[in-house]
Amino acid sequence: MYFQIHRYPYFTSFIEHIEAKLLGATSLYCSRCWISCSEQNYETIIDTHERTPLITYSTYLKEQKIAYKQNPFLPQNWFYEEDSDIYLCPNNPKISLRNYNVRTDRYGFTRYLKYYESKDCSFCSLSANCTLAKKESNRILQKNSSWSILKPT
């Protein structure tokens, strides 16, 4: 097995390295992937080269644990109403879409994010478990729908 270690998961030479190795390759899988794959790496491997990355992203093992899957305070475990584009937190208030944002990292990769915010968390008895923010502030969620689609389940 051949591998290389790259200092940063978004490092441009990593993408160039993958593209060079996959040029003319017949395998459907790519195992020469950064130990903690980034969205950019997954997108390049899946969309450009039509391969399946075999190495997981950085939080994969944590997300497989029962404690993570059953934690009611993690937004990943909240009920999502797709029709109205809202989340329901453990205390049942609706967390609605606040705005869209586009971010470009220092490597030039662009992410399209959605921000959700609750209306009023100041009187919620669960806010100490739900957020690390100050008591006066509302719960804010940042969602990257592209990454959610790319992540293996």
Coordinates of C-alpha atoms in Angstrom, one line a residue, residues 14-114:
F14 CA -2.8 16.7 -1.8
I15 CA -5.6 17.2 -4.3
E16 CA -2.9 17.3 -7.1
H17 CA -1.4 14.1 -5.7
I18 CA -4.8 12.3 -5.7
E19 CA -5.5 13.5 -9.2
A20 CA -2.2 12.2 -10.4
K21 CA -2.6 8.8 -8.7
L22 CA -6.2 8.4 -10.0
L23 CA -5.4 9.4 -13.6
G24 CA -6.0 6.2 -15.5
A25 CA -6.7 4.2 -12.4
T26 CA -9.4 1.5 -12.7
S27 CA -10.2 1.0 -9.0
L28 CA -13.6 2.3 -7.8
Y29 CA -12.1 3.2 -4.4
C30 CA -9.6 5.7 -3.3
S31 CA -7.6 4.7 -0.2
R32 CA -4.9 7.3 -0.7
C33 CA -6.8 9.8 1.3
W34 CA -6.0 12.2 4.1
I35 CA -6.4 10.5 7.4
S36 CA -9.2 12.9 8.3
C37 CA -10.8 13.7 4.9
S38 CA -12.1 17.1 4.4
E39 CA -15.2 18.2 2.4
Q40 CA -12.9 19.4 -0.4
N41 CA -11.1 16.1 -0.6
Y42 CA -14.4 14.1 -0.6
E43 CA -15.8 16.3 -3.2
T44 CA -12.8 16.0 -5.5
I45 CA -12.6 12.2 -5.1
I46 CA -16.4 11.6 -5.5
D47 CA -17.4 14.2 -8.1
T48 CA -14.3 14.7 -10.2
H49 CA -12.9 11.1 -10.1
E50 CA -16.1 9.1 -9.5
R51 CA -14.4 7.1 -6.7
T52 CA -15.4 6.2 -3.2
P53 CA -13.0 7.5 -0.4
L54 CA -12.2 4.7 2.1
I55 CA -10.8 6.7 4.9
T56 CA -13.3 8.4 7.1
Y57 CA -13.6 12.0 8.1
S58 CA -12.3 13.2 11.5
T59 CA -15.5 12.9 13.6
Y60 CA -16.7 9.6 12.1
L61 CA -15.7 7.4 15.1
K62 CA -17.2 9.8 17.6
E63 CA -20.4 9.9 15.7
Q64 CA -20.7 6.1 15.8
K65 CA -20.8 5.9 19.6
I66 CA -24.2 5.3 21.3
A67 CA -23.7 8.3 23.7
Y68 CA -23.3 10.6 20.7
K69 CA -26.3 9.1 18.8
Q70 CA -28.5 9.4 21.9
N71 CA -27.4 12.8 23.1
P72 CA -30.6 14.9 22.8
F73 CA -28.6 18.2 22.9
L74 CA -26.7 17.6 19.7
P75 CA -28.4 19.2 16.7
Q76 CA -27.6 16.1 14.6
N77 CA -30.1 14.3 16.8
W78 CA -32.9 16.9 16.6
F79 CA -36.0 16.5 14.6
Y80 CA -35.8 18.4 11.3
E81 CA -38.9 19.5 9.4
E82 CA -37.8 19.6 5.8
D83 CA -40.9 21.3 4.5
S84 CA -40.6 24.4 6.7
D85 CA -36.8 24.2 7.1
I86 CA -36.8 24.2 10.9
Y87 CA -35.3 22.2 13.7
L88 CA -37.0 21.3 17.0
C89 CA -34.7 21.4 20.0
P90 CA -35.2 19.1 23.0
N91 CA -37.5 21.6 24.7
N92 CA -39.6 21.8 21.5
P93 CA -39.1 25.4 20.4
K94 CA -38.6 25.9 16.7
I95 CA -35.2 26.9 15.5
S96 CA -35.7 28.6 12.1
L97 CA -33.5 29.6 9.3
R98 CA -31.8 33.0 10.0
N99 CA -29.6 33.5 6.9
Y100 CA -27.3 31.9 4.3
N101 CA -23.6 32.5 4.2
V102 CA -20.7 31.7 1.8
R103 CA -17.2 31.1 3.2
T104 CA -14.0 30.7 1.3
D105 CA -11.1 29.2 3.3
R106 CA -7.5 30.1 2.9
Y107 CA -7.1 27.3 0.3
G108 CA -9.8 28.8 -1.9
F109 CA -12.5 26.2 -1.2
T110 CA -16.0 27.6 -0.9
R111 CA -18.6 26.4 1.5
Y112 CA -22.3 27.3 1.5
L113 CA -23.7 27.5 5.0
K114 CA -27.1 27.9 6.5

